[in-house]
Coordinates of C-alpha atoms in Angstrom, one line a residue:
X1 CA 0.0 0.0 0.0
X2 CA 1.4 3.6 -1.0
X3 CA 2.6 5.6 1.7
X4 CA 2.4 9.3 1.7
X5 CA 4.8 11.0 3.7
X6 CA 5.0 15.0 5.0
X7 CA 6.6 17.0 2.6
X8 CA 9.2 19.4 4.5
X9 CA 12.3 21.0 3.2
X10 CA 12.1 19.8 -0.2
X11 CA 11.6 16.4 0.7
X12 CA 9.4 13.4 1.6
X13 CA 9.7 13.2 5.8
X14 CA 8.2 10.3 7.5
X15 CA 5.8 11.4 9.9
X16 CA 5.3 9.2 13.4
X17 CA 1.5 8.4 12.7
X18 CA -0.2 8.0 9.7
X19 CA -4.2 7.5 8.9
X20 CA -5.8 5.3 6.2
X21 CA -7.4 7.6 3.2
X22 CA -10.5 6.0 1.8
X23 CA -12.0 7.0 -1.7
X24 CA -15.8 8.6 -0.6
X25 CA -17.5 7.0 -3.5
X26 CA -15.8 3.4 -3.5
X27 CA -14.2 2.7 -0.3
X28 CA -11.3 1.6 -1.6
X29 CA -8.4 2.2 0.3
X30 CA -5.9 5.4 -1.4
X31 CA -3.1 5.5 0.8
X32 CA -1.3 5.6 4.2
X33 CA -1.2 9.4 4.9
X34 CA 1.1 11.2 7.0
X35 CA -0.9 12.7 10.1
X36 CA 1.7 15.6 11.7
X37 CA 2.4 16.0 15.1
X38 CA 2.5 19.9 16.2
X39 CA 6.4 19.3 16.1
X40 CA 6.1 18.6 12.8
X41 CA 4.2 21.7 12.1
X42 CA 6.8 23.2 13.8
X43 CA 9.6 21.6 11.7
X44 CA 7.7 22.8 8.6
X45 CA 7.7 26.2 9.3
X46 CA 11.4 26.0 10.5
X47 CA 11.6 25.0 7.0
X48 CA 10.0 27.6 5.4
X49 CA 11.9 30.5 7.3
X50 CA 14.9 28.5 6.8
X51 CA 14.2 29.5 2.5
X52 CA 12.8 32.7 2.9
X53 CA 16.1 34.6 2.3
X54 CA 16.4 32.5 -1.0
X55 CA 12.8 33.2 -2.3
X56 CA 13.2 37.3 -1.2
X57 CA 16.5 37.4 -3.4
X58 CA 14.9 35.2 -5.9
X59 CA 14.7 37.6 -9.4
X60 CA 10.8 37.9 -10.6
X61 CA 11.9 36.1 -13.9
X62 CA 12.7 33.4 -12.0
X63 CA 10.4 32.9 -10.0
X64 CA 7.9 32.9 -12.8
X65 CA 10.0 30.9 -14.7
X66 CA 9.3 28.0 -11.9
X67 CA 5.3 28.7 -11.7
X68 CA 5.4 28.7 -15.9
X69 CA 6.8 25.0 -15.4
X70 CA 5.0 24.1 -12.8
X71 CA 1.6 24.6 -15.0
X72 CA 3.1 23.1 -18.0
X73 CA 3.7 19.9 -16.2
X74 CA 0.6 19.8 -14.7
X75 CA -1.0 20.3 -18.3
X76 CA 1.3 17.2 -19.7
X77 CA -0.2 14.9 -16.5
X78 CA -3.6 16.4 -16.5
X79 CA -5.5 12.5 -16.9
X80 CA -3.0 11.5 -13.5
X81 CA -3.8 14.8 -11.8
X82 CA -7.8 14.6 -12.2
X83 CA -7.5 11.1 -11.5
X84 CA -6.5 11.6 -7.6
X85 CA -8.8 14.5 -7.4
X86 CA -11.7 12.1 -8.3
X87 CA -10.8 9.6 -6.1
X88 CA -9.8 11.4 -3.5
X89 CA -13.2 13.9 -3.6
X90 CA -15.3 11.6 -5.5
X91 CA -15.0 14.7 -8.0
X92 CA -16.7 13.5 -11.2
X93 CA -13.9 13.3 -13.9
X94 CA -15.6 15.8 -16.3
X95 CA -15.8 18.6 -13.4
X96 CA -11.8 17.1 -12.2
X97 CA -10.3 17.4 -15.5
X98 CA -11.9 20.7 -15.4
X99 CA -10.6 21.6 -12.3
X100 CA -7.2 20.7 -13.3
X101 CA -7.3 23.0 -16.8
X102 CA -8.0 26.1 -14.3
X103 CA -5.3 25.1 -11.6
X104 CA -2.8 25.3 -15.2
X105 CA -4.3 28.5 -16.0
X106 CA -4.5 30.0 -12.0
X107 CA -0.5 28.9 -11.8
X108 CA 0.0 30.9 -15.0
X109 CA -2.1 33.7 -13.8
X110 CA 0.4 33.5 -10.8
X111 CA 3.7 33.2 -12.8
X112 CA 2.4 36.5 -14.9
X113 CA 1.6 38.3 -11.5
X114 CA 5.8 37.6 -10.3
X115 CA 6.2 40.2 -13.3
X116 CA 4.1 42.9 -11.8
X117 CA 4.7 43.3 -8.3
X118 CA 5.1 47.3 -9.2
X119 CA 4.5 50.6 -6.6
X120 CA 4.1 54.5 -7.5
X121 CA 5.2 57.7 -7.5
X122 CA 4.2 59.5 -4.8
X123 CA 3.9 63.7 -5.7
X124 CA 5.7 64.6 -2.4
X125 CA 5.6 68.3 -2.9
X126 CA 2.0 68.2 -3.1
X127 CA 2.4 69.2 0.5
X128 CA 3.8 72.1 2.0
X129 CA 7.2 70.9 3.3
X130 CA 7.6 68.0 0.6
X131 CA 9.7 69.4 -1.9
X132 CA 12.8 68.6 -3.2
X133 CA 11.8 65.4 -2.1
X134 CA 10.8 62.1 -4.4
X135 CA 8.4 59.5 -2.9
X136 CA 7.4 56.0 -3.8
X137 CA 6.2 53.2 -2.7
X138 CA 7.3 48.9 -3.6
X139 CA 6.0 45.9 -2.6
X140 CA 7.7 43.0 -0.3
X141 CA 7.0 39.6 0.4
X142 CA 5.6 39.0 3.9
X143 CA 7.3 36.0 4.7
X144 CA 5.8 32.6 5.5
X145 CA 2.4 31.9 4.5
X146 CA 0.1 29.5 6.6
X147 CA -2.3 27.8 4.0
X148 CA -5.5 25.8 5.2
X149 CA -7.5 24.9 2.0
X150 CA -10.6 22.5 1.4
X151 CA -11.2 19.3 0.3
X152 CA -13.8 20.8 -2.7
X153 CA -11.1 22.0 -4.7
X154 CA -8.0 19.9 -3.8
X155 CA -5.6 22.0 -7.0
X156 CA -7.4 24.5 -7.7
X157 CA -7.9 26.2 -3.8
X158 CA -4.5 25.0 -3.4
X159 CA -2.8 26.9 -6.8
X160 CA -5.1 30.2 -5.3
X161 CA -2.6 30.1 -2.3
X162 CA -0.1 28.5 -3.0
X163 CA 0.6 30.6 -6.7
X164 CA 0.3 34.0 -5.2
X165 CA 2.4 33.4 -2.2
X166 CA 5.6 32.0 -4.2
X167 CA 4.8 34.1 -7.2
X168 CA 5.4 37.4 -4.6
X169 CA 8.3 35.8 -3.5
X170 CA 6.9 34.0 0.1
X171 CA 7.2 30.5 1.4
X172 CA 4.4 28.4 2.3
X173 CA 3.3 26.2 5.1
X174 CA 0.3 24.5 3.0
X175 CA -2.2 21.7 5.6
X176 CA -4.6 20.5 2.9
X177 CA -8.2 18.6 3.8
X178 CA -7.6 15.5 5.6
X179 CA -9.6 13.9 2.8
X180 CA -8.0 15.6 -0.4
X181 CA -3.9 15.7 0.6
X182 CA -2.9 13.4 -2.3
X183 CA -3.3 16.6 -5.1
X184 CA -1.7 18.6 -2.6
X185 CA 1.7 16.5 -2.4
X186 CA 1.5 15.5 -6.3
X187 CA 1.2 19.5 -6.7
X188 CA 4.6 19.7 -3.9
X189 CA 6.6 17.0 -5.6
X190 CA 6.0 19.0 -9.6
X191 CA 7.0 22.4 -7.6
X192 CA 10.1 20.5 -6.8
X193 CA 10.9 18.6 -10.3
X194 CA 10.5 22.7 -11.5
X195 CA 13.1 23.9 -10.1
X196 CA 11.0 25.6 -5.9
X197 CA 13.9 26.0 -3.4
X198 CA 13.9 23.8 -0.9
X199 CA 11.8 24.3 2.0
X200 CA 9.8 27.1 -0.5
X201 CA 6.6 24.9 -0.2
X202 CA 5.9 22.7 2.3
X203 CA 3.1 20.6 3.0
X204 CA 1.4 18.9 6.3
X205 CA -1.5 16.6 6.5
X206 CA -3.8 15.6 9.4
X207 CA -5.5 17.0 12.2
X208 CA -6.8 20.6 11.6
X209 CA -6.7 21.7 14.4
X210 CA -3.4 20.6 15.6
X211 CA -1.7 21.6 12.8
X212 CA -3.9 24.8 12.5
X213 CA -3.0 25.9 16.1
X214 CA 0.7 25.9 15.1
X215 CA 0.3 27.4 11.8
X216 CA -2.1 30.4 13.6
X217 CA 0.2 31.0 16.6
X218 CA 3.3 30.7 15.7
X219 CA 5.3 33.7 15.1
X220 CA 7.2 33.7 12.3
X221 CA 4.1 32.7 10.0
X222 CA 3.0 36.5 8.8
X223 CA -0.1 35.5 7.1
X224 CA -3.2 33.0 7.5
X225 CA -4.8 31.9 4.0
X226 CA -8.3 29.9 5.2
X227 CA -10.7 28.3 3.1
X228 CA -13.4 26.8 4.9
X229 CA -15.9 26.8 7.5
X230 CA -17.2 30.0 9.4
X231 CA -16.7 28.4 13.2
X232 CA -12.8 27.9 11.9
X233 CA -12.9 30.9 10.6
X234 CA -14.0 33.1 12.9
X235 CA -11.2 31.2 15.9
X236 CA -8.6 31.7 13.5
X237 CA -9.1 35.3 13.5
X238 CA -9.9 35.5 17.0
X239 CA -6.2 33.4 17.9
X240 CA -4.2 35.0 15.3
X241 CA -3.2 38.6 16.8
X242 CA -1.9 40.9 14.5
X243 CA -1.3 38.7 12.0
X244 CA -2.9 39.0 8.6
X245 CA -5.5 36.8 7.5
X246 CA -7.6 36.1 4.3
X247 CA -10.6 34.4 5.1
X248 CA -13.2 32.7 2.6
X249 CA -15.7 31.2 4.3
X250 CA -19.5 30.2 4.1
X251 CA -22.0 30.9 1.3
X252 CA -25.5 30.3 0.8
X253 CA -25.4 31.7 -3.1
X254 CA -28.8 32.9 -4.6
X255 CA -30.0 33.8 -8.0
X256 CA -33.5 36.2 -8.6
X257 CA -35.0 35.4 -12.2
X258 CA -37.3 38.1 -13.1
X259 CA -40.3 37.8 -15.5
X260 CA -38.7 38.7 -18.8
X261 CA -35.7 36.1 -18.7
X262 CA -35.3 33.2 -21.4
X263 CA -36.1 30.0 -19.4
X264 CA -34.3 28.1 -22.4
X265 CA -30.7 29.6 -21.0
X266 CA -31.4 30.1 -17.5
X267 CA -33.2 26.4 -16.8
X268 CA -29.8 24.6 -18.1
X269 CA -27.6 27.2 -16.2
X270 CA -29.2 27.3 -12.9
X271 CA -29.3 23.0 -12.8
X272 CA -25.8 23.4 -13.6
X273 CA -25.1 25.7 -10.6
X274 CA -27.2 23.6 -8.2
X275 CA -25.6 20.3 -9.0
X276 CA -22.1 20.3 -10.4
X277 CA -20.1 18.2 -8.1
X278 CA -23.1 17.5 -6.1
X279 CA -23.1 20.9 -4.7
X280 CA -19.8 20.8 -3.1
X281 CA -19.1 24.4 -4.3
X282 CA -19.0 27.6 -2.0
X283 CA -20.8 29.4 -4.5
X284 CA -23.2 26.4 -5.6
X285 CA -26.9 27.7 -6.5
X286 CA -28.8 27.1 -3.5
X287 CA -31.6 29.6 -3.5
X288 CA -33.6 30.5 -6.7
X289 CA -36.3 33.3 -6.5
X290 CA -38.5 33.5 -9.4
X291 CA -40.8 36.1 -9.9
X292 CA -44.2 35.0 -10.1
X293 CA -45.5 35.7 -14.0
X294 CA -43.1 32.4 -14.8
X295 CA -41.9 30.4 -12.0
X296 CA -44.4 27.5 -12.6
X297 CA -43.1 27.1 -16.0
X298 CA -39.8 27.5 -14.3
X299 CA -40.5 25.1 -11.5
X300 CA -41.7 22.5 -13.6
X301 CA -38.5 22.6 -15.8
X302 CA -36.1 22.7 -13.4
X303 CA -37.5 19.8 -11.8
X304 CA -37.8 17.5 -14.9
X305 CA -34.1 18.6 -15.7
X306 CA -33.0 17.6 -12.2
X307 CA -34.5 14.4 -12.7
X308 CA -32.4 13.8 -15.5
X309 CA -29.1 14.7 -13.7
X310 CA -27.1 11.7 -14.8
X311 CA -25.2 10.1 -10.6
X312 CA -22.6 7.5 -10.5
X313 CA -19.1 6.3 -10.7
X314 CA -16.7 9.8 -10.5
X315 CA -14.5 8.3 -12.9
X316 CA -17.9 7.4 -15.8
X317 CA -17.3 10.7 -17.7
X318 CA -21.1 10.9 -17.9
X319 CA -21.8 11.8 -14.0
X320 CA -22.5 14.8 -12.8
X321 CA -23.3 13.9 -9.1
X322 CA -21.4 11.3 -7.3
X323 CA -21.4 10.6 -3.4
X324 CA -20.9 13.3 -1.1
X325 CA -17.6 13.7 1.1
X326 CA -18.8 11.7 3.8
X327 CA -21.3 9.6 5.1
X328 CA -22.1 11.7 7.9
X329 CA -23.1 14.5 5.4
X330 CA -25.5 12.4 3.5
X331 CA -27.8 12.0 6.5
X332 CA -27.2 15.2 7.8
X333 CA -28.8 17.1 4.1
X334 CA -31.7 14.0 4.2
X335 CA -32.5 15.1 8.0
X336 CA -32.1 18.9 6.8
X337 CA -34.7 17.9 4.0
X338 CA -37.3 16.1 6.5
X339 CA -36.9 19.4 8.7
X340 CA -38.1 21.3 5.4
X341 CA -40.8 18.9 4.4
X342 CA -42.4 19.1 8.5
X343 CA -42.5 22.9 7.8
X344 CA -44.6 22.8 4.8
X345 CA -42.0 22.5 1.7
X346 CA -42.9 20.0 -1.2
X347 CA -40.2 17.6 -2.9
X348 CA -40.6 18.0 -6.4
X349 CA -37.4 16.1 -7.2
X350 CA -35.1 13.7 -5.7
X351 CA -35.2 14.0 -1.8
X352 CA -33.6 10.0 -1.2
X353 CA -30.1 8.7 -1.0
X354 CA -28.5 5.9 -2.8
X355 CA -25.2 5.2 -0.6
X356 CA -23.2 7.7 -0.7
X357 CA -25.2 9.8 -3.4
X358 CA -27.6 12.2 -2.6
X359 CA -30.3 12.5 -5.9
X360 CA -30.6 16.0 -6.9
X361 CA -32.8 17.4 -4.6
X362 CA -35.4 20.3 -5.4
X363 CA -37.8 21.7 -2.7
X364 CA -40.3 24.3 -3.3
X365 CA -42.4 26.9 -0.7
X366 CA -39.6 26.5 1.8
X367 CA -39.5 29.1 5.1
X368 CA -37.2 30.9 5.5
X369 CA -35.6 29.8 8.4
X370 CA -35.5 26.0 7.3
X371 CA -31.9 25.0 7.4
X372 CA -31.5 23.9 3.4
X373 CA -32.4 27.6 3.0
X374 CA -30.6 29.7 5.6
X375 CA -27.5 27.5 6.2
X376 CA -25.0 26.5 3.8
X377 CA -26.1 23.1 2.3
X378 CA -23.4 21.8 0.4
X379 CA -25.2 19.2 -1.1
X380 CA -27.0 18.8 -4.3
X381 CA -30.1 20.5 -3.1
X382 CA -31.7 23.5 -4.2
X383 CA -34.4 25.8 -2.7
X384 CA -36.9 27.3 -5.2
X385 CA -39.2 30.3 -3.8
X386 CA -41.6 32.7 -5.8
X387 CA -41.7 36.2 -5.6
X388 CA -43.6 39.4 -7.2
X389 CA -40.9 41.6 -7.9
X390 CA -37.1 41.6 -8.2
X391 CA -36.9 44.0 -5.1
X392 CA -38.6 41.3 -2.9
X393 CA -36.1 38.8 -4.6
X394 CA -33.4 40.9 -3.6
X395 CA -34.4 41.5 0.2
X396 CA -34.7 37.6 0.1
X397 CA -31.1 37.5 -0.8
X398 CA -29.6 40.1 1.6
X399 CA -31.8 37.9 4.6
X400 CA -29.1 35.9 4.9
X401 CA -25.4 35.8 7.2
X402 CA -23.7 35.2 4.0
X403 CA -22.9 37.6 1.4
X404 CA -20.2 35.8 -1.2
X405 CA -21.7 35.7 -4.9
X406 CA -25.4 36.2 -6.2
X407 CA -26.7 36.4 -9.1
X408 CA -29.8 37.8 -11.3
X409 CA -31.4 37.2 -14.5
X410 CA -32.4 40.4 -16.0
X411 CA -32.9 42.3 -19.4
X412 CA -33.5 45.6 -17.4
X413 CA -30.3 47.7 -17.5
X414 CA -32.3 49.4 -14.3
X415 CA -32.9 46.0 -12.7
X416 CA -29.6 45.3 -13.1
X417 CA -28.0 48.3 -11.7
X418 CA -30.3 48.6 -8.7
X419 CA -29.4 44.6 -8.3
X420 CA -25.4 45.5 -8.6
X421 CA -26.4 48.2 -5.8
X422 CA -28.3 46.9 -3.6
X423 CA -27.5 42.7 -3.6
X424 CA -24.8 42.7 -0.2
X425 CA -22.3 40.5 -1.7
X426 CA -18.8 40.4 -2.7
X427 CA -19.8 39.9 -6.3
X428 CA -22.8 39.9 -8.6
X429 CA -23.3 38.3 -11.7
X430 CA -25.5 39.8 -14.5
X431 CA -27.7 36.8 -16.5
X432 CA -25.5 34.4 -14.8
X433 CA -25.5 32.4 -11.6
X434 CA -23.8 32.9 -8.4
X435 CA -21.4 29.6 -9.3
X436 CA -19.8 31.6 -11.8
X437 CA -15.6 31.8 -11.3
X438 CA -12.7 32.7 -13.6
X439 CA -9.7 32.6 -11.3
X440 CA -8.4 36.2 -12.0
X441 CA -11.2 37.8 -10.9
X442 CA -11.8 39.2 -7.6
X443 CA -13.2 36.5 -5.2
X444 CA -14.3 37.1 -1.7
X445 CA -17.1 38.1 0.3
X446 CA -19.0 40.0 3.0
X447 CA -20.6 39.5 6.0
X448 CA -20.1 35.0 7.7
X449 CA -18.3 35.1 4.1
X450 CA -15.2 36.4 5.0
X451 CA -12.4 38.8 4.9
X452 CA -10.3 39.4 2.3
X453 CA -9.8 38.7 -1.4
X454 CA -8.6 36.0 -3.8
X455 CA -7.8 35.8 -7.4
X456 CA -4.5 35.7 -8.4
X457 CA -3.6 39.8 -8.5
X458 CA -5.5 40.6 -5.6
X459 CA -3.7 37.8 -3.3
X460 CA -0.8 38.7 -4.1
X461 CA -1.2 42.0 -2.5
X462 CA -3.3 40.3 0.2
X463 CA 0.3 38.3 0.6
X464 CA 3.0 41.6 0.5
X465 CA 3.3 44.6 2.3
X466 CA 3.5 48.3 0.8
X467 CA 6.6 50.0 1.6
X468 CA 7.0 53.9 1.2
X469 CA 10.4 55.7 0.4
X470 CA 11.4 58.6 0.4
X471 CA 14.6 60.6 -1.0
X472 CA 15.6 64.3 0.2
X473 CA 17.4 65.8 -2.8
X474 CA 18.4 68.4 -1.0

């Protein structure tokens, strides 16, 4: 059986425990995997300090010469690569391979981004008292990054932390998901065959909270990259001090579809937000308000299409929906949906579990304050509600502790624009749903949703700190 060791200082390290890894979907066993002690946390980040002086001096050419290799690689191996990723996350293979074309394209973003870590002028005698002086400001690496990323999106959560941080010349601490740390270490051991100092990238399986404690206290990690769950979120901010953190947290995405949209596009495109990867997406579609003149029409064809949502096998590239991450989680979304039904909703579609897979799961005239529709589901469910207007739609959206991506369906220019200004979200998509990610844009959210921004640009200044100078001529 393969054993997967740490990865620390450029090397494989064997760890003193390690914990079986089980394929969700199968139950086949993956691997041995490494579970670190704190004082292997420890010995990571000793590591990473240990090549920070190499990566500061590192030229920007060279650094995204390594990230340009690194993607290339991963492009030549992309069946391997989406292979562990469905295993490991019973990720069907159409949505892995997927997955693995953006992580190519997110580690090229990142290798372009090395190039343009660029300040500004600064008019100093724009003041009284400033001239004869010039002013600007540059941009330095922070240090080590702690990285805590998801099991959702094993390469591509990973290449949004990992890319920036090395591409702004920082090392990394990186703990993946304790079910997803196989795409993590394959990603480690390319870094290394492209030429990463050693010690640049580390990574550390197993507990999070063991290793999270470390990664969140210790002193010489400068910043906290978190993907996951608002609880997590909210300690790590609350243990982390002055250190910097970006935090993207929980979502409970929405989409408003007003009278005059063109059921023909939006049907297709919203069943595709609910049920991708069974839902297992922080900006999955899980609340659809329809305005009233068409959601029968809109009902009744989103439920026949979710009916025909094709579940399996992750590696038949016909599924769309495979088991869910756990067990535990397929009970927990059918007790969520019983909750619903007691409180008056109506299953139009799906609602029952085969194994591991939950069937795609629509529910109509659902309160409010029914947990598929307030919480974050994470399951292949959706919540369909009717309303009169897009202004009722768009109160119904802002009800919520979440505020990552919504979207509406509009041919209103004013619809839209008083949607864009009113929606409390860190983005809004115009005639497209909440799901919707390139992975340059800006990514991140308000309120439970987090702090901070991702995409490739906007991490990296997340990950460096402005530095103003200043010459006297005189």
């Amino acid at each position: 059986m393969k054993k997967q060791h740490l990865f620390i200082g450029g090397k494989p390290t064997e760890s003193v425990d390690y914990k079986t890894l089980q394929a969700p979907y199968s139950g086949e066993t993956l691997a041995e995997v490494s579970s670190a002690s704190a004082e292997e946390a420890e010995a990571a980040i000793a590591a990473a300090v240990q090549a920070g002086k190499a990566m500061r001096q590192m030229p920007a050419h060279q650094r995204a010469d390594i990230l340009y290799k690194l993607s290339s690689m991963l492009e030549e191996r992309k069946e391997e690569a989406a292979r562990i990723i469905a295993l490991e996350a019973a990720k069907p293979i159409t949505a892995a391979l997927a997955e693995v074309d953006r992580t190519v394209e997110t580690y090229r973003f990142a290798a372009e981004e090395a190039k343009r870590l660029t300040g500004e002028t600064v008019p100093m005698d724009a003041a009284k008292g400033g001239e004869g002086r010039i002013g600007y400001t540059m941009r330095q690496p922070l240090g080590v990054i702690g990285a805590i990323t998801p099991f959702n999106f094993p390469m591509n959560l990973v290449a949004h932390k990992v890319g920036p941080a090395l591409a702004a010349g920082n090392t990394i601490v990186l703990k993946p998901a304790e079910q997803t740390p196989l795409s993590s270490y394959y990603i480690a051991n390319l870094l290394q065959e492209a030429g990463l100092p050693d010690g640049a990238l580390n990574v550390v399986s197993g507990d999070g909270k063991t290793i999270g404690d470390v990664l969140v206290e210790h002193p010489r990690v400068a910043h906290i990259t978190f993907t996951g769950s608002p609880a997590v979120g909210t300690s790590i901010r609350s243990k982390a001090g002055l250190k910097r953190v970006t935090l993207e947290l929980g979502s409970n995405a929405a989409v408003i579809v007003d009278k005059d949209a063109d059921l023909d596009k939006v049907v297709p495109r919203c069943v595709t937000g609910a049920f991708t990867y069974q839902g297992q997406v922080c900006i999955s579609l899980q609340r659809i308000y329809v305005h009233r003149d068409i959601s029968e029409e809109f009902i009744r064809r989103f439920a026949e299409a979710a009916k025909q949502v094709v579940v399996g096998d992750p590696l038949s590239p016909d599924t769309v929906v495979s088991a869910l991450i756990t067990s535990k989680d397929v009970q927990r979304t059918l007790d969520w949906i019983e909750e619903a039904k007691q409180a008056g909703a109506e299953v139009v579609a799906g609602g029952q579990a085969e194994g591991g897979i939950l069937r795609p799961t629509v529910l109509i005239n659902v309160p409010r304050d029914a947990k598929v529709s307030c919480q974050e589901v994470f399951a292949p469910i959706v919540v369909i509600n009717t309303v009169d207007s897009v202004e009722e739609g768009i109160e119904h959206v802002n009800d919520s502790i979440y505020g990552l991506q919504a979207g509406v369906f509009t041919n209103d220019i004013h619809t839209a624009l008083q949607a864009v200004d009113q929606i409390e979200a860190g983005g809004v998509m115009i005639n497209d749903i909440p799901t919707f990610r390139v992975d340059h844009m800006p990514y991140g959210g308000v309120k439970q949703s987090g702090i901070g921004r991702e995409g490739v640009k906007y991490a990296v200044e997340e990950m460096t700190e402005l530095k103003f100078v200043m010459f006297n001529k005189g």
